[in-house]
PDB file of C-alpha atoms in Angstrom:
ATOM      1  CA  MET A   1      -7.623 -18.071  60.843  1.00  0.00           C
ATOM      2  CA  LEU A   2      -5.463 -20.111  58.448  1.00  0.00           C
ATOM      3  CA  VAL A   3      -1.699 -20.146  58.080  1.00  0.00           C
ATOM      4  CA  ASP A   4      -0.450 -20.187  54.502  1.00  0.00           C
ATOM      5  CA  VAL A   5       2.792 -22.185  54.649  1.00  0.00           C
ATOM      6  CA  LYS A   6       3.888 -21.377  51.078  1.00  0.00           C
ATOM      7  CA  LYS A   7       3.628 -17.616  51.475  1.00  0.00           C
ATOM      8  CA  GLY A   8       4.473 -17.513  55.165  1.00  0.00           C
ATOM      9  CA  GLY A   9       1.445 -15.341  55.913  1.00  0.00           C
ATOM     10  CA  VAL A  10      -1.789 -15.593  57.786  1.00  0.00           C
ATOM     11  CA  THR A  11      -5.191 -15.500  56.120  1.00  0.00           C
ATOM     12  CA  THR A  12      -8.339 -14.648  58.029  1.00  0.00           C
ATOM     13  CA  ILE A  13     -11.567 -16.355  57.067  1.00  0.00           C
ATOM     14  CA  PRO A  14     -14.676 -14.292  57.819  1.00  0.00           C
ATOM     15  CA  GLY A  15     -17.192 -15.776  60.238  1.00  0.00           C
ATOM     16  CA  LEU A  16     -20.189 -17.628  58.867  1.00  0.00           C
ATOM     17  CA  ASN A  17     -22.544 -15.086  60.441  1.00  0.00           C
ATOM     18  CA  GLN A  18     -20.785 -12.291  58.593  1.00  0.00           C
ATOM     19  CA  ILE A  19     -21.043 -14.137  55.265  1.00  0.00           C
ATOM     20  CA  GLN A  20     -24.750 -14.829  55.846  1.00  0.00           C
ATOM     21  CA  PHE A  21     -25.492 -11.245  56.855  1.00  0.00           C
ATOM     22  CA  GLU A  22     -23.594  -9.736  53.907  1.00  0.00           C
ATOM     23  CA  GLY A  23     -25.414 -12.035  51.483  1.00  0.00           C
ATOM     24  CA  PHE A  24     -28.803 -11.110  52.921  1.00  0.00           C
ATOM     25  CA  SER A  25     -27.952  -7.398  52.851  1.00  0.00           C
ATOM     26  CA  ARG A  26     -26.896  -7.730  49.207  1.00  0.00           C
ATOM     27  CA  PHE A  27     -30.217  -9.442  48.437  1.00  0.00           C
ATOM     28  CA  ILE A  28     -32.226  -6.653  50.079  1.00  0.00           C
ATOM     29  CA  ASP A  29     -30.167  -3.793  48.598  1.00  0.00           C
ATOM     30  CA  GLN A  30     -29.577  -5.110  45.061  1.00  0.00           C
ATOM     31  CA  GLY A  31     -30.889  -8.596  44.341  1.00  0.00           C
ATOM     32  CA  LEU A  32     -34.539  -7.904  45.021  1.00  0.00           C
ATOM     33  CA  MET A  33     -34.544  -4.897  42.675  1.00  0.00           C
ATOM     34  CA  GLU A  34     -32.636  -6.799  39.986  1.00  0.00           C
ATOM     35  CA  GLU A  35     -35.145  -9.647  40.002  1.00  0.00           C
ATOM     36  CA  LEU A  36     -38.161  -7.357  39.963  1.00  0.00           C
ATOM     37  CA  SER A  37     -36.694  -5.325  37.095  1.00  0.00           C
ATOM     38  CA  LYS A  38     -36.731  -8.538  35.020  1.00  0.00           C
ATOM     39  CA  PHE A  39     -40.513  -8.586  35.427  1.00  0.00           C
ATOM     40  CA  GLN A  40     -41.971  -7.794  32.029  1.00  0.00           C
ATOM     41  CA  LYS A  41     -45.034  -5.696  31.553  1.00  0.00           C
ATOM     42  CA  ILE A  42     -48.304  -7.570  31.334  1.00  0.00           C
ATOM     43  CA  GLU A  43     -50.425  -6.709  28.340  1.00  0.00           C
ATOM     44  CA  ASP A  44     -53.840  -7.826  27.169  1.00  0.00           C
ATOM     45  CA  LEU A  45     -54.310  -9.427  23.752  1.00  0.00           C
ATOM     46  CA  ASP A  46     -55.604  -6.218  22.165  1.00  0.00           C
ATOM     47  CA  HIS A  47     -52.646  -4.201  23.525  1.00  0.00           C
ATOM     48  CA  GLU A  48     -55.055  -1.766  25.134  1.00  0.00           C
ATOM     49  CA  ILE A  49     -54.164  -2.366  28.787  1.00  0.00           C
ATOM     50  CA  GLN A  50     -50.668  -2.702  30.289  1.00  0.00           C
ATOM     51  CA  PHE A  51     -49.542  -3.412  33.836  1.00  0.00           C
ATOM     52  CA  HIS A  52     -46.093  -2.206  34.987  1.00  0.00           C
ATOM     53  CA  LEU A  53     -44.091  -2.460  38.205  1.00  0.00           C
ATOM     54  CA  PHE A  54     -41.913   0.567  38.941  1.00  0.00           C
ATOM     55  CA  VAL A  55     -39.230  -1.018  41.111  1.00  0.00           C
ATOM     56  CA  GLU A  56     -37.308   2.241  41.531  1.00  0.00           C
ATOM     57  CA  THR A  57     -39.961   3.343  44.011  1.00  0.00           C
ATOM     58  CA  SER A  58     -40.135   0.143  46.059  1.00  0.00           C
ATOM     59  CA  GLN A  59     -40.212   0.322  49.831  1.00  0.00           C
ATOM     60  CA  LEU A  60     -39.403  -2.149  52.588  1.00  0.00           C
ATOM     61  CA  VAL A  61     -41.117  -0.832  55.724  1.00  0.00           C
ATOM     62  CA  GLU A  62     -39.993  -1.226  59.311  1.00  0.00           C
ATOM     63  CA  PRO A  63     -41.217  -4.438  60.979  1.00  0.00           C
ATOM     64  CA  LEU A  64     -44.472  -4.070  62.884  1.00  0.00           C
ATOM     65  CA  ILE A  65     -43.193  -6.172  65.807  1.00  0.00           C
ATOM     66  CA  LYS A  66     -39.887  -6.596  67.615  1.00  0.00           C
ATOM     67  CA  GLU A  67     -37.795  -9.764  67.424  1.00  0.00           C
ATOM     68  CA  ARG A  68     -38.542 -10.652  71.037  1.00  0.00           C
ATOM     69  CA  ASP A  69     -42.298 -10.270  70.524  1.00  0.00           C
ATOM     70  CA  ALA A  70     -42.164 -12.465  67.413  1.00  0.00           C
ATOM     71  CA  VAL A  71     -40.656 -15.286  69.468  1.00  0.00           C
ATOM     72  CA  TYR A  72     -43.114 -14.926  72.369  1.00  0.00           C
ATOM     73  CA  ASP A  73     -46.194 -14.621  70.133  1.00  0.00           C
ATOM     74  CA  SER A  74     -45.101 -17.323  67.627  1.00  0.00           C
ATOM     75  CA  LEU A  75     -44.998 -14.841  64.746  1.00  0.00           C
ATOM     76  CA  THR A  76     -42.621 -14.253  61.857  1.00  0.00           C
ATOM     77  CA  TYR A  77     -40.191 -11.344  62.189  1.00  0.00           C
ATOM     78  CA  SER A  78     -40.659  -9.785  58.771  1.00  0.00           C
ATOM     79  CA  SER A  79     -41.067  -6.566  56.877  1.00  0.00           C
ATOM     80  CA  GLU A  80     -43.729  -5.685  54.333  1.00  0.00           C
ATOM     81  CA  PHE A  81     -42.580  -4.966  50.781  1.00  0.00           C
ATOM     82  CA  TYR A  82     -44.434  -2.396  48.669  1.00  0.00           C
ATOM     83  CA  VAL A  83     -43.876  -1.296  45.081  1.00  0.00           C
ATOM     84  CA  LEU A  84     -45.473   1.271  42.796  1.00  0.00           C
ATOM     85  CA  ALA A  85     -47.570  -0.288  40.036  1.00  0.00           C
ATOM     86  CA  GLY A  86     -49.159   1.354  37.050  1.00  0.00           C
ATOM     87  CA  LEU A  87     -52.113   0.410  34.877  1.00  0.00           C
ATOM     88  CA  ILE A  88     -52.133   2.032  31.429  1.00  0.00           C
ATOM     89  CA  TRP A  89     -55.201   2.167  29.185  1.00  0.00           C
ATOM     90  CA  ARG A  90     -54.834   2.970  25.508  1.00  0.00           C
ATOM     91  CA  ALA A  91     -57.993   3.887  23.652  1.00  0.00           C
ATOM     92  CA  SER A  92     -57.809   2.645  20.084  1.00  0.00           C
ATOM     93  CA  LYS A  93     -60.323   5.172  18.751  1.00  0.00           C
ATOM     94  CA  ASP A  94     -58.724   8.478  19.705  1.00  0.00           C
ATOM     95  CA  ARG A  95     -55.252   7.089  20.624  1.00  0.00           C
ATOM     96  CA  SER A  96     -55.432   8.648  24.075  1.00  0.00           C
ATOM     97  CA  THR A  97     -53.579   7.145  27.027  1.00  0.00           C
ATOM     98  CA  ARG A  98     -54.674   7.119  30.645  1.00  0.00           C
ATOM     99  CA  MET A  99     -52.585   5.850  33.550  1.00  0.00           C
ATOM    100  CA  GLN A 100     -53.459   4.971  37.123  1.00  0.00           C
ATOM    101  CA  GLU A 101     -50.699   4.430  39.685  1.00  0.00           C
ATOM    102  CA  GLN A 102     -51.011   2.747  43.047  1.00  0.00           C
ATOM    103  CA  ILE A 103     -48.650   1.415  45.680  1.00  0.00           C
ATOM    104  CA  ILE A 104     -49.283  -2.313  46.055  1.00  0.00           C
ATOM    105  CA  PHE A 105     -48.239  -4.867  48.675  1.00  0.00           C
ATOM    106  CA  LEU A 106     -46.077  -7.617  47.143  1.00  0.00           C
ATOM    107  CA  GLY A 107     -45.443  -9.660  50.263  1.00  0.00           C
ATOM    108  CA  SER A 108     -43.660 -10.011  53.577  1.00  0.00           C
ATOM    109  CA  ILE A 109     -39.932 -10.666  53.614  1.00  0.00           C
ATOM    110  CA  PRO A 110     -38.491 -12.394  56.700  1.00  0.00           C
ATOM    111  CA  LEU A 111     -35.684 -10.318  58.184  1.00  0.00           C
ATOM    112  CA  MET A 112     -32.342 -11.607  59.381  1.00  0.00           C
ATOM    113  CA  ASN A 113     -31.389 -10.615  62.904  1.00  0.00           C
ATOM    114  CA  SER A 114     -27.907  -9.684  64.104  1.00  0.00           C
ATOM    115  CA  LEU A 115     -27.138 -13.353  64.851  1.00  0.00           C
ATOM    116  CA  GLY A 116     -27.662 -14.327  61.209  1.00  0.00           C
ATOM    117  CA  SER A 117     -30.915 -16.180  61.807  1.00  0.00           C
ATOM    118  CA  PHE A 118     -34.571 -15.691  60.896  1.00  0.00           C
ATOM    119  CA  ILE A 119     -37.592 -15.951  63.187  1.00  0.00           C
ATOM    120  CA  VAL A 120     -40.392 -17.871  61.466  1.00  0.00           C
ATOM    121  CA  ASN A 121     -43.546 -18.665  63.452  1.00  0.00           C
ATOM    122  CA  GLY A 122     -41.653 -17.827  66.636  1.00  0.00           C
ATOM    123  CA  ILE A 123     -38.827 -20.296  65.948  1.00  0.00           C
ATOM    124  CA  TYR A 124     -35.256 -19.345  65.115  1.00  0.00           C
ATOM    125  CA  ARG A 125     -34.258 -20.642  61.686  1.00  0.00           C
ATOM    126  CA  ILE A 126     -30.832 -20.635  60.097  1.00  0.00           C
ATOM    127  CA  VAL A 127     -29.868 -20.917  56.457  1.00  0.00           C
ATOM    128  CA  ILE A 128     -26.934 -23.286  56.084  1.00  0.00           C
ATOM    129  CA  ASN A 129     -24.753 -23.022  53.016  1.00  0.00           C
ATOM    130  CA  GLN A 130     -23.937 -26.391  51.549  1.00  0.00           C
ATOM    131  CA  ILE A 131     -20.944 -27.134  49.394  1.00  0.00           C
ATOM    132  CA  LEU A 132     -22.168 -29.043  46.381  1.00  0.00           C
ATOM    133  CA  GLN A 133     -20.364 -32.251  45.620  1.00  0.00           C
ATOM    134  CA  SER A 134     -19.789 -33.838  42.267  1.00  0.00           C
ATOM    135  CA  PRO A 135     -21.067 -37.393  42.734  1.00  0.00           C
ATOM    136  CA  TRP A 136     -18.438 -38.964  40.473  1.00  0.00           C
ATOM    137  CA  HIS A 137     -15.371 -37.295  41.949  1.00  0.00           C
ATOM    138  CA  LEU A 138     -13.607 -39.533  44.420  1.00  0.00           C
ATOM    139  CA  LEU A 139     -10.625 -38.882  46.618  1.00  0.00           C
ATOM    140  CA  SER A 140      -7.933 -41.535  46.543  1.00  0.00           C
ATOM    141  CA  VAL A 141      -5.063 -41.606  48.979  1.00  0.00           C
ATOM    142  CA  ARG A 142      -1.987 -43.827  48.793  1.00  0.00           C
ATOM    143  CA  ILE A 143      -0.227 -44.760  51.973  1.00  0.00           C
ATOM    144  CA  GLY A 144       3.254 -46.153  51.793  1.00  0.00           C
ATOM    145  CA  PRO A 145       5.441 -47.066  48.785  1.00  0.00           C
TER     146      PRO A 145
END
């Protein structure tokens, strides 16, 4: 909590855990989809085969283990991330199109627990935000007349 002398009020600063947790939640809910939507289709040189990711149908499944078990068994507390992918074939002779869809595994995403930390290989890890400094900015203080 900070006291603002000029305005005569009190300002509350949110806890670091809350900031970390909100940032991680934003990444899971929005950021992951935004980044995957930037993924362009992959096409062969003849433009006959295309590969697409359909991020609207992505799924983050429940973790297979509990936090406590991850610590005891030296495992990572994570969730598997799946997305729908499509492979499109275009036949140049008769201009027909055929598509095959399949849900694919993209990777495991470590999950943040309620304390704002991650469990990686059974060890609690924390992400610490660092304020970047400009190397050429110096603080000078004058004392006295």
